[in-house]
Amino acid sequence: MPGTPPTRFVYLGPEGTFAEQALRTIPAAERGSRTPARSVGEALENVRVGEADAALVPLENSIGGAVGVTLDELAEGEPLVITREVVLPVEFVLGARSGTELGTIGTVAAHPQASTQCRNWLRANLPDAVVVDVLSNGAAAA
């Protein structure tokens, strides 16, 4: 029904992602249900088939630019309408086991958008580390 706020939200998961943080800035989402999706496509499909009223997925970031997978998923399937933009300032933290020295880190797991945003820091501080792409920073941390 037009004018009725959504109550069932889906976001690019897992829990703890920037998408979930952005969703939590929307008052209706704080009162409604919030379900993580495994991919942008899954989140948008949940809206298309009526399993969710709204989805929050990344569309763009200030350094990495447009999020191609989201644009691709919006171009396919039943049309969806973008109704809101959430601007979320983000900050990254390099997580490691307690006692790990920076010079001993050989691999960094990160979402490609995050590693793009951190590329200068990584180049300056971990020039020999291999960056491994993962589906989300939340999943990498878990």
XYZ file of N, CA and C in Angstrom:
426
model
N 0.845 -1.168 0.000
C 0.000 0.000 0.000
C 0.899 1.243 0.000
N 0.677 2.178 -0.935
C 1.514 3.386 -1.000
C 1.482 4.158 0.328
N 2.638 4.662 0.718
C 2.725 5.444 1.939
C 2.938 4.624 3.193
N 2.837 3.295 3.078
C 3.054 2.429 4.228
C 4.542 2.100 4.327
N 5.172 2.401 5.450
C 6.600 2.085 5.564
C 6.839 0.578 5.503
N 7.942 0.174 4.905
C 8.257 -1.255 4.878
C 8.538 -1.774 6.290
N 8.291 -3.059 6.484
C 8.558 -3.674 7.788
C 9.522 -4.850 7.692
N 9.685 -5.411 6.480
C 10.586 -6.551 6.298
C 11.748 -6.121 5.411
N 12.909 -6.056 6.007
C 14.094 -5.564 5.303
C 15.098 -6.695 5.104
N 15.788 -6.627 3.986
C 16.888 -7.541 3.713
C 18.092 -6.669 3.345
N 19.274 -7.139 3.712
C 20.480 -6.361 3.428
C 21.599 -7.324 3.048
N 22.625 -6.775 2.393
C 23.778 -7.592 2.048
C 24.496 -7.961 3.338
N 24.467 -9.241 3.671
C 25.059 -9.725 4.906
C 26.474 -10.174 4.693
N 26.991 -10.846 5.726
C 26.340 -11.310 6.943
C 26.164 -10.158 7.942
N 25.708 -10.497 9.152
C 25.546 -9.480 10.179
C 26.872 -8.770 10.393
N 26.794 -7.485 10.684
C 27.991 -6.701 10.954
C 28.556 -5.978 9.746
N 27.936 -6.113 8.585
C 28.434 -5.437 7.390
C 28.067 -3.958 7.410
N 28.712 -3.197 6.539
C 28.356 -1.792 6.397
C 26.916 -1.655 5.923
N 26.436 -2.602 5.129
C 25.040 -2.555 4.682
C 24.099 -2.635 5.880
N 24.403 -3.497 6.837
C 23.557 -3.570 8.028
C 23.654 -2.270 8.827
N 24.848 -1.723 8.956
C 24.989 -0.454 9.673
C 24.179 0.644 8.999
N 24.223 0.699 7.679
C 23.448 1.703 6.940
C 21.953 1.487 7.153
N 21.517 0.232 7.117
C 20.100 -0.076 7.314
C 19.626 0.379 8.683
N 20.471 0.227 9.684
C 20.088 0.600 11.054
C 19.936 2.108 11.238
N 20.310 2.913 10.246
C 20.093 4.360 10.330
C 18.675 4.734 9.908
N 17.931 3.774 9.379
C 16.564 4.021 8.912
C 15.598 3.634 10.031
N 14.836 4.597 10.564
C 13.958 4.307 11.704
C 13.024 3.114 11.487
N 12.427 2.998 10.320
C 11.504 1.880 10.077
C 12.221 0.544 10.173
N 13.481 0.505 9.786
C 14.239 -0.752 9.847
C 14.545 -1.143 11.278
N 14.676 -0.179 12.155
C 14.907 -0.491 13.567
C 13.673 -1.143 14.189
N 12.508 -0.809 13.665
C 11.256 -1.381 14.188
C 10.864 -2.670 13.461
N 11.397 -2.861 12.257
C 11.013 -4.018 11.456
C 11.984 -5.171 11.599
N 11.791 -6.171 10.750
C 12.706 -7.319 10.747
C 13.835 -7.038 9.766
N 15.025 -7.514 10.100
C 16.213 -7.321 9.276
C 16.851 -8.683 9.035
N 16.962 -9.062 7.767
C 17.492 -10.371 7.409
C 18.687 -10.216 6.488
N 19.816 -10.844 6.818
C 20.972 -10.771 5.923
C 20.789 -11.669 4.703
N 21.308 -11.213 3.575
C 21.319 -12.012 2.344
C 22.766 -12.350 2.011
N 22.957 -13.451 1.299
C 24.311 -13.891 0.942
C 24.914 -13.112 -0.214
N 24.061 -12.428 -0.979
C 24.555 -11.679 -2.133
C 23.596 -10.538 -2.443
N 24.062 -9.606 -3.250
C 23.197 -8.512 -3.701
C 22.019 -9.091 -4.472
N 22.304 -10.054 -5.358
C 21.234 -10.666 -6.146
C 20.172 -11.306 -5.275
N 20.593 -12.007 -4.234
C 19.626 -12.637 -3.331
C 18.790 -11.586 -2.610
N 19.419 -10.508 -2.174
C 18.689 -9.442 -1.475
C 17.616 -8.841 -2.380
N 17.988 -8.516 -3.601
C 17.026 -7.907 -4.513
C 15.939 -8.891 -4.933
N 16.298 -10.138 -5.104
C 15.301 -11.152 -5.467
C 14.271 -11.330 -4.358
N 14.710 -11.225 -3.098
C 13.762 -11.321 -1.983
C 12.686 -10.246 -2.073
N 13.052 -9.062 -2.546
C 12.062 -7.997 -2.733
C 11.180 -8.333 -3.939
N 11.793 -8.779 -5.011
C 11.028 -9.081 -6.227
C 9.969 -10.154 -6.011
N 10.257 -11.141 -5.169
C 9.299 -12.234 -4.965
C 8.407 -12.009 -3.744
N 8.559 -10.867 -3.081
C 7.676 -10.537 -1.967
C 8.094 -11.084 -0.614
N 9.305 -11.621 -0.494
C 9.764 -12.115 0.801
C 10.294 -10.986 1.689
N 10.542 -9.822 1.091
C 10.971 -8.636 1.827
C 10.309 -7.427 1.177
N 10.145 -6.374 1.972
C 9.546 -5.142 1.456
C 10.592 -4.209 0.860
N 11.814 -4.296 1.365
C 12.875 -3.399 0.917
C 14.230 -4.066 1.124
N 15.185 -3.658 0.307
C 16.550 -4.175 0.419
C 17.508 -3.003 0.522
N 18.554 -3.191 1.303
C 19.624 -2.211 1.345
C 20.892 -2.910 0.869
N 21.410 -2.429 -0.254
C 22.614 -3.000 -0.854
C 23.542 -1.857 -1.261
N 24.833 -2.114 -1.351
C 25.762 -1.043 -1.735
C 25.610 -0.693 -3.208
N 25.655 0.592 -3.502
C 25.544 1.053 -4.877
C 26.829 1.749 -5.327
N 27.486 2.419 -4.390
C 28.667 3.177 -4.756
C 29.513 3.431 -3.508
N 30.817 3.561 -3.715
C 31.647 4.056 -2.628
C 32.571 5.134 -3.178
N 33.051 5.979 -2.284
C 33.758 7.185 -2.703
C 35.077 6.916 -3.406
N 35.717 5.796 -3.155
C 37.011 5.518 -3.783
C 36.885 4.476 -4.886
N 36.160 3.395 -4.603
C 36.043 2.303 -5.560
C 35.012 2.552 -6.652
N 34.193 3.587 -6.493
C 33.191 3.911 -7.501
C 31.963 3.033 -7.403
N 31.271 2.903 -8.514
C 30.026 2.137 -8.568
C 30.284 0.673 -8.236
N 29.320 0.064 -7.574
C 29.408 -1.356 -7.245
C 28.737 -2.099 -8.410
N 29.578 -2.636 -9.272
C 29.105 -3.235 -10.524
C 28.057 -4.310 -10.342
N 28.234 -5.184 -9.365
C 27.280 -6.277 -9.185
C 25.884 -5.735 -8.873
N 25.794 -4.655 -8.124
C 24.485 -4.072 -7.816
C 23.858 -3.491 -9.071
N 24.643 -2.771 -9.856
C 24.112 -2.208 -11.101
C 23.632 -3.315 -12.033
N 24.412 -4.389 -12.125
C 24.015 -5.521 -12.973
C 22.711 -6.139 -12.487
N 22.603 -6.352 -11.189
C 21.403 -6.984 -10.624
C 20.177 -6.089 -10.765
N 20.356 -4.769 -10.685
C 19.221 -3.858 -10.871
C 18.756 -3.830 -12.322
N 19.675 -4.071 -13.244
C 19.335 -4.038 -14.673
C 18.592 -5.293 -15.119
N 18.702 -6.370 -14.350
C 18.063 -7.644 -14.700
C 16.805 -7.855 -13.866
N 15.904 -8.691 -14.354
C 14.724 -9.065 -13.579
C 13.672 -7.974 -13.534
N 12.671 -8.206 -12.686
C 11.588 -7.231 -12.526
C 12.159 -5.908 -12.038
N 11.663 -4.796 -12.579
C 12.186 -3.487 -12.170
C 11.952 -3.214 -10.681
N 12.917 -2.565 -10.083
C 12.820 -2.112 -8.696
C 13.014 -0.602 -8.677
N 12.529 0.043 -7.632
C 12.641 1.485 -7.502
C 13.556 1.804 -6.321
N 14.545 2.639 -6.553
C 15.401 3.107 -5.464
C 14.648 4.227 -4.763
N 14.409 4.061 -3.470
C 13.601 5.036 -2.740
C 14.391 5.868 -1.748
N 15.615 5.466 -1.456
C 16.384 6.195 -0.450
C 17.868 5.946 -0.669
N 18.637 6.953 -0.313
C 20.086 6.831 -0.315
C 20.566 7.002 1.124
N 21.490 6.161 1.525
C 22.103 6.288 2.844
C 23.594 6.491 2.617
N 24.115 7.575 3.155
C 25.544 7.842 3.087
C 26.117 7.426 4.434
N 27.048 6.496 4.392
C 27.614 5.943 5.620
C 29.121 6.135 5.628
N 29.635 7.004 6.495
C 31.090 7.099 6.613
C 31.634 5.788 7.187
N 32.691 5.282 6.593
C 33.233 4.001 7.057
C 34.679 4.160 7.487
N 35.085 3.261 8.345
C 36.452 3.204 8.836
C 36.844 1.734 8.882
N 38.036 1.432 8.432
C 38.483 0.048 8.420
C 39.493 -0.204 9.531
N 39.502 -1.438 10.008
C 40.442 -1.873 11.037
C 41.059 -3.175 10.549
N 42.354 -3.281 10.688
C 43.018 -4.541 10.359
C 42.929 -5.428 11.590
N 42.221 -6.522 11.479
C 42.043 -7.433 12.610
C 42.998 -8.615 12.519
N 43.584 -8.964 13.641
C 44.489 -10.119 13.714
C 44.456 -10.663 15.139
N 44.972 -11.855 15.305
C 45.047 -12.437 16.650
C 45.897 -11.549 17.551
N 45.547 -11.535 18.814
C 46.293 -10.757 19.803
C 47.767 -11.147 19.762
N 48.637 -10.153 19.781
C 50.072 -10.402 19.776
C 50.696 -10.481 18.392
N 49.880 -10.443 17.345
C 50.418 -10.512 15.988
C 51.135 -9.216 15.651
N 52.357 -9.327 15.168
C 53.113 -8.146 14.759
C 52.838 -7.854 13.289
N 52.729 -6.580 12.960
C 52.379 -6.155 11.609
C 53.280 -6.807 10.554
N 54.559 -6.885 10.822
C 55.502 -7.433 9.854
C 55.342 -8.918 9.576
N 54.561 -9.618 10.406
C 54.384 -11.058 10.203
C 53.124 -11.391 9.397
N 52.360 -10.383 9.043
C 51.114 -10.616 8.306
C 51.444 -10.817 6.835
N 51.051 -11.967 6.300
C 51.337 -12.289 4.909
C 50.109 -12.293 4.023
N 48.915 -12.348 4.636
C 47.666 -12.404 3.881
C 46.634 -11.509 4.550
N 45.914 -10.774 3.735
C 44.813 -9.938 4.213
C 43.571 -10.333 3.424
N 42.521 -10.758 4.131
C 41.258 -11.100 3.488
C 40.335 -9.897 3.583
N 39.785 -9.468 2.450
C 38.928 -8.286 2.433
C 37.998 -8.331 1.224
N 36.857 -7.676 1.376
C 35.971 -7.479 0.229
C 36.714 -6.577 -0.769
N 36.564 -6.807 -2.062
C 37.294 -6.014 -3.047
C 37.079 -4.501 -2.917
N 35.878 -4.080 -2.562
C 35.648 -2.640 -2.381
C 36.490 -2.113 -1.218
N 36.585 -2.897 -0.140
C 37.358 -2.475 1.030
C 38.849 -2.436 0.713
N 39.348 -3.466 0.068
C 40.782 -3.473 -0.232
C 41.140 -2.345 -1.188
N 40.223 -1.968 -2.068
C 40.453 -0.820 -2.949
C 40.557 0.456 -2.123
N 39.672 0.597 -1.156
C 39.699 1.796 -0.321
C 40.943 1.840 0.569
N 41.500 0.692 0.885
C 42.659 0.618 1.783
C 43.973 0.412 1.044
N 43.954 0.451 -0.269
C 45.129 0.069 -1.057
C 46.377 0.879 -0.711
N 46.240 2.176 -0.472
C 47.434 2.975 -0.149
C 48.012 2.565 1.195
N 47.162 2.329 2.186
C 47.643 1.903 3.501
C 48.296 0.529 3.395
N 47.654 -0.378 2.667
C 48.217 -1.717 2.500
C 49.572 -1.657 1.795
N 49.670 -0.849 0.761
C 50.923 -0.719 0.014
C 52.033 -0.167 0.912
N 51.688 0.787 1.767
C 52.686 1.419 2.633
C 53.066 0.550 3.827
N 52.120 -0.210 4.369
C 52.356 -0.930 5.621
C 52.518 -2.442 5.476
N 51.946 -3.014 4.435
C 52.051 -4.458 4.195
C 52.345 -4.703 2.712
N 53.459 -4.187 2.221
C 53.713 -4.253 0.776
C 53.841 -5.671 0.224
N 54.203 -6.635 1.055
C 54.385 -8.006 0.573
C 53.180 -8.903 0.845
N 52.166 -8.370 1.513
C 50.988 -9.188 1.850
C 50.157 -9.466 0.604
N 49.596 -10.656 0.559
C 48.678 -11.046 -0.504
C 47.268 -10.688 -0.043
N 46.541 -9.963 -0.885
C 45.159 -9.603 -0.564
C 44.246 -10.625 -1.217
N 43.429 -11.280 -0.390
C 42.508 -12.312 -0.862
C 41.095 -11.729 -0.850
N 40.423 -11.776 -1.992
C 39.054 -11.276 -2.089
C 38.090 -12.236 -1.388
N 37.181 -11.673 -0.572
C 36.133 -12.441 0.088
C 34.794 -11.748 -0.162
N 33.702 -12.463 0.122
C 32.370 -11.907 -0.140
C 32.023 -10.744 0.768
N 32.561 -10.715 1.987
C 32.300 -9.583 2.877
C 33.394 -9.512 3.925
N 33.613 -8.309 4.432
C 34.575 -8.144 5.523
C 34.073 -8.818 6.780
N 32.762 -8.819 6.984
C 32.185 -9.512 8.142
C 32.493 -10.996 8.108
N 32.390 -11.600 6.935
C 32.702 -13.017 6.800
C 34.187 -13.263 7.027
N 35.033 -12.355 6.535
C 36.474 -12.505 6.739
C 36.813 -12.439 8.214
N 36.177 -11.540 8.934
C 36.443 -11.399 10.368
C 35.981 -12.624 11.141
N 34.843 -13.185 10.741
C 34.334 -14.378 11.418
C 35.268 -15.548 11.193
